[in-house]
C-alpha cells in the first residue's frame, strides 16, 4: 500500500506476508485493490476498523467522503459507531468495508440489517471473516476468554462462520451476495494470499 520497493515481505508465523514499511498484511492489500478500483469522486465510504495505512491513504483523498470507525478505539479512526445503530440515514454510503467485524458481534443479523439500511442501492459492501467448513458454529453460553479462544479461535470472537452460512444470513437480510475466491499470488509481488471475500450489494 505504501508503494515501497522491497526485496521481500516479512513472513509471519501464520505464513501471512507483512510489509515492513507500512505494516500492511495480505488481506489489507487485497482490500485496497478492491476498493481503489471502485472509488469514484464524491463517493461516501464507511470503513470499520481500518488498517492504519489504508486509513491514511483514504484520508488523503480529498475527492471522497470517508468515515472510518472503530468501536473499541483500537484502530485509527475518526468515529466510534455501534454497528447495530449506525448514525446515518438510509441509503447513505456508496462503499462499506466490514473486514473481521461480524465474528465479534453477538447480534450479527441486526448488524447486517444496519449495513443493508445505510448502503445505497447499487452500492458495494465487502465483508470478510475467518471461515470454516460446514455450518456456522456459535455458542452464546461460552463467555470466558479461554472458552472463546478454544471454541472460536480468538478471545473476543463469538462464532466462526462458514462461507455458505454467512452468505445465507446476508441473503436473508436482503443482500445479493457474490463470493470472491482469490488464489495466492505465486510471484508474491503484491504479497497476496489465498482468501475469500463476500461482495454484497443492495
Short mmCIF file of C-alpha atoms in Angstrom, two decimals:
data_model
loop_
_atom_site.label_atom_id
_atom_site.label_comp_id
_atom_site.label_asym_id
_atom_site.label_seq_id
_atom_site.Cartn_x
_atom_site.Cartn_y
_atom_site.Cartn_z
CA UNK A 1 0.00 0.00 0.00
CA UNK A 2 2.92 2.33 0.60
CA UNK A 3 4.50 1.68 -2.82
CA UNK A 4 7.82 0.84 -1.20
CA UNK A 5 10.10 -1.34 -3.33
CA UNK A 6 11.01 -4.39 -1.26
CA UNK A 7 13.23 -7.38 -1.78
CA UNK A 8 10.87 -9.47 0.34
CA UNK A 9 7.96 -9.35 2.77
CA UNK A 10 8.22 -10.39 6.39
CA UNK A 11 6.78 -13.91 6.80
CA UNK A 12 4.58 -14.07 9.90
CA UNK A 13 4.12 -17.25 11.99
CA UNK A 14 0.76 -17.88 10.25
CA UNK A 15 2.56 -17.57 6.86
CA UNK A 16 0.95 -14.22 6.07
CA UNK A 17 3.12 -11.60 4.41
CA UNK A 18 3.73 -8.32 6.24
CA UNK A 19 5.11 -5.17 4.62
CA UNK A 20 7.96 -3.96 6.86
CA UNK A 21 7.46 -0.39 5.66
CA UNK A 22 3.74 0.21 6.21
CA UNK A 23 2.66 -2.83 8.22
CA UNK A 24 0.04 -3.96 5.71
CA UNK A 25 -0.99 -7.60 5.66
CA UNK A 26 -2.08 -9.51 2.58
CA UNK A 27 -5.82 -9.06 3.21
CA UNK A 28 -5.37 -5.29 3.58
CA UNK A 29 -3.54 -5.06 0.27
CA UNK A 30 -6.27 -7.09 -1.45
CA UNK A 31 -8.98 -4.92 0.11
CA UNK A 32 -7.20 -1.77 -1.03
CA UNK A 33 -7.14 -3.10 -4.58
CA UNK A 34 -10.87 -3.94 -4.45
CA UNK A 35 -11.87 -0.56 -3.04
CA UNK A 36 -9.49 1.55 -5.09
CA UNK A 37 -10.81 0.06 -8.32
CA UNK A 38 -14.37 1.13 -7.43
CA UNK A 39 -13.92 4.54 -5.81
CA UNK A 40 -15.25 7.50 -7.76
CA UNK A 41 -15.27 11.24 -6.95
CA UNK A 42 -17.80 12.23 -4.28
CA UNK A 43 -18.28 8.65 -3.11
CA UNK A 44 -19.21 8.27 0.54
CA UNK A 45 -17.28 5.43 2.18
CA UNK A 46 -17.67 3.71 5.55
CA UNK A 47 -14.81 1.57 6.82
CA UNK A 48 -14.85 -0.44 10.03
CA UNK A 49 -11.55 -0.77 11.94
CA UNK A 50 -9.30 0.20 9.04
CA UNK A 51 -5.63 -0.77 8.84
CA UNK A 52 -3.56 2.31 9.65
CA UNK A 53 -2.02 2.63 6.18
CA UNK A 54 -5.42 2.34 4.50
CA UNK A 55 -6.85 4.96 6.86
CA UNK A 56 -4.04 7.34 5.92
CA UNK A 57 -4.40 6.80 2.19
CA UNK A 58 -8.18 7.22 2.22
CA UNK A 59 -7.95 10.35 4.38
CA UNK A 60 -5.61 11.92 1.83
CA UNK A 61 -8.19 11.51 -0.94
CA UNK A 62 -10.00 14.85 -0.88
CA UNK A 63 -12.41 13.74 -3.61
CA UNK A 64 -14.31 11.35 -1.34
CA UNK A 65 -16.24 11.46 1.94
CA UNK A 66 -14.53 8.96 4.20
CA UNK A 67 -15.92 7.72 7.52
CA UNK A 68 -13.55 5.47 9.47
CA UNK A 69 -14.94 3.92 12.64
CA UNK A 70 -13.66 1.64 15.38
CA UNK A 71 -15.98 0.92 18.30
CA UNK A 72 -13.24 -0.45 20.57
CA UNK A 73 -10.94 2.51 19.86
CA UNK A 74 -8.08 0.17 18.93
CA UNK A 75 -7.61 1.23 15.29
CA UNK A 76 -7.01 4.54 13.55
CA UNK A 77 -10.47 6.05 13.11
CA UNK A 78 -12.44 9.27 13.48
CA UNK A 79 -15.62 7.73 14.87
CA UNK A 80 -16.81 5.02 17.28
CA UNK A 81 -20.01 3.79 15.66
CA UNK A 82 -22.02 0.90 17.04
CA UNK A 83 -22.54 -1.34 14.00
CA UNK A 84 -26.00 -2.15 15.38
CA UNK A 85 -27.03 1.52 15.27
CA UNK A 86 -25.08 3.37 12.57
CA UNK A 87 -25.85 7.12 12.96
CA UNK A 88 -26.55 7.86 9.30
CA UNK A 89 -29.72 7.93 7.21
CA UNK A 90 -30.89 5.20 4.88
CA UNK A 91 -29.06 4.75 1.56
CA UNK A 92 -26.10 6.90 2.63
CA UNK A 93 -22.92 5.03 1.67
CA UNK A 94 -21.61 4.05 -1.76
CA UNK A 95 -18.99 1.67 -0.32
CA UNK A 96 -18.72 -0.14 3.01
CA UNK A 97 -15.84 -2.34 4.14
CA UNK A 98 -16.58 -4.69 7.03
CA UNK A 99 -13.49 -6.85 7.48
CA UNK A 100 -13.20 -9.13 10.50
CA UNK A 101 -16.01 -7.43 12.40
CA UNK A 102 -19.10 -9.65 12.34
CA UNK A 103 -17.44 -12.55 14.18
CA UNK A 104 -17.20 -10.18 17.19
CA UNK A 105 -20.88 -9.18 17.14
CA UNK A 106 -23.40 -11.23 19.11
CA UNK A 107 -26.36 -9.68 17.29
CA UNK A 108 -24.87 -10.16 13.84
CA UNK A 109 -28.18 -10.24 11.96
CA UNK A 110 -29.07 -6.85 13.44
CA UNK A 111 -25.67 -5.54 12.29
CA UNK A 112 -26.28 -6.92 8.80
CA UNK A 113 -29.65 -5.16 8.71
CA UNK A 114 -27.92 -1.88 9.58
CA UNK A 115 -25.35 -2.37 6.83
CA UNK A 116 -28.20 -3.01 4.41
CA UNK A 117 -30.07 0.07 5.59
CA UNK A 118 -27.22 2.55 5.15
CA UNK A 119 -25.86 1.11 1.88
CA UNK A 120 -27.08 2.85 -1.26
CA UNK A 121 -28.90 0.86 -3.94
CA UNK A 122 -26.16 -0.46 -6.24
CA UNK A 123 -23.60 0.29 -3.52
CA UNK A 124 -21.00 -2.31 -2.58
CA UNK A 125 -20.11 -3.78 0.80
CA UNK A 126 -17.09 -6.07 1.15
CA UNK A 127 -17.24 -8.48 4.06
CA UNK A 128 -14.66 -10.93 5.33
CA UNK A 129 -14.38 -13.06 8.47
CA UNK A 130 -12.43 -16.18 9.42
CA UNK A 131 -14.14 -19.16 7.77
CA UNK A 132 -14.53 -22.86 8.48
CA UNK A 133 -16.01 -25.77 6.58
CA UNK A 134 -19.54 -26.99 7.36
CA UNK A 135 -22.01 -24.87 9.29
CA UNK A 136 -21.67 -21.71 11.35
CA UNK A 137 -20.51 -22.53 14.88
CA UNK A 138 -21.74 -20.31 17.68
CA UNK A 139 -22.50 -20.96 21.32
CA UNK A 140 -23.50 -17.93 23.38
CA UNK A 141 -23.09 -19.85 26.63
CA UNK A 142 -19.33 -19.57 26.08
CA UNK A 143 -18.40 -16.22 27.63
CA UNK A 144 -14.87 -16.55 29.01
CA UNK A 145 -11.77 -15.54 27.08
CA UNK A 146 -10.35 -19.03 27.48
CA UNK A 147 -13.54 -20.67 26.27
CA UNK A 148 -13.88 -18.39 23.25
CA UNK A 149 -10.26 -18.87 22.31
CA UNK A 150 -10.72 -22.62 22.32
CA UNK A 151 -14.10 -22.59 20.56
CA UNK A 152 -13.74 -19.75 18.07
CA UNK A 153 -10.00 -19.18 17.71
CA UNK A 154 -9.81 -15.78 19.42
CA UNK A 155 -10.76 -14.46 22.86
CA UNK A 156 -13.19 -11.83 21.56
CA UNK A 157 -14.89 -13.88 18.84
CA UNK A 158 -18.41 -15.20 19.38
CA UNK A 159 -18.69 -17.51 16.35
CA UNK A 160 -16.94 -18.98 13.34
CA UNK A 161 -18.75 -18.57 10.04
CA UNK A 162 -18.77 -20.87 7.08
CA UNK A 163 -18.81 -19.13 3.72
CA UNK A 164 -22.23 -20.54 2.85
CA UNK A 165 -23.58 -19.83 6.32
CA UNK A 166 -22.58 -16.17 6.16
CA UNK A 167 -23.93 -15.95 2.63
CA UNK A 168 -27.34 -17.23 3.76
CA UNK A 169 -27.56 -14.79 6.67
CA UNK A 170 -26.70 -11.89 4.38
CA UNK A 171 -29.20 -13.02 1.77
CA UNK A 172 -31.88 -13.34 4.46
CA UNK A 173 -31.16 -9.70 5.28
CA UNK A 174 -31.90 -8.74 1.66
CA UNK A 175 -28.40 -8.56 0.20
CA UNK A 176 -27.31 -10.08 -3.06
CA UNK A 177 -24.06 -11.94 -2.41
CA UNK A 178 -21.15 -12.73 -4.71
CA UNK A 179 -18.43 -14.98 -3.32
CA UNK A 180 -14.97 -13.90 -4.48
CA UNK A 181 -12.26 -16.54 -4.16
CA UNK A 182 -8.71 -15.42 -4.73
CA UNK A 183 -5.71 -17.68 -5.22
CA UNK A 184 -2.27 -16.92 -3.87
CA UNK A 185 -0.12 -14.64 -5.99
CA UNK A 186 2.62 -17.08 -6.95
CA UNK A 187 5.28 -14.45 -7.58
CA UNK A 188 4.24 -12.64 -4.33
CA UNK A 189 4.90 -9.23 -5.91
CA UNK A 190 1.89 -7.76 -4.12
CA UNK A 191 2.06 -10.26 -1.29
CA UNK A 192 -1.43 -11.61 -1.91
CA UNK A 193 -2.54 -14.87 -0.27
CA UNK A 194 -5.45 -17.20 -0.93
CA UNK A 195 -8.63 -15.78 0.61
CA UNK A 196 -12.39 -15.46 0.29
CA UNK A 197 -14.28 -12.17 0.28
CA UNK A 198 -18.03 -11.64 0.11
CA UNK A 199 -19.11 -8.81 -2.16
CA UNK A 200 -22.66 -7.82 -1.20
CA UNK A 201 -24.95 -5.41 -2.99
CA UNK A 202 -28.40 -3.98 -2.45
#
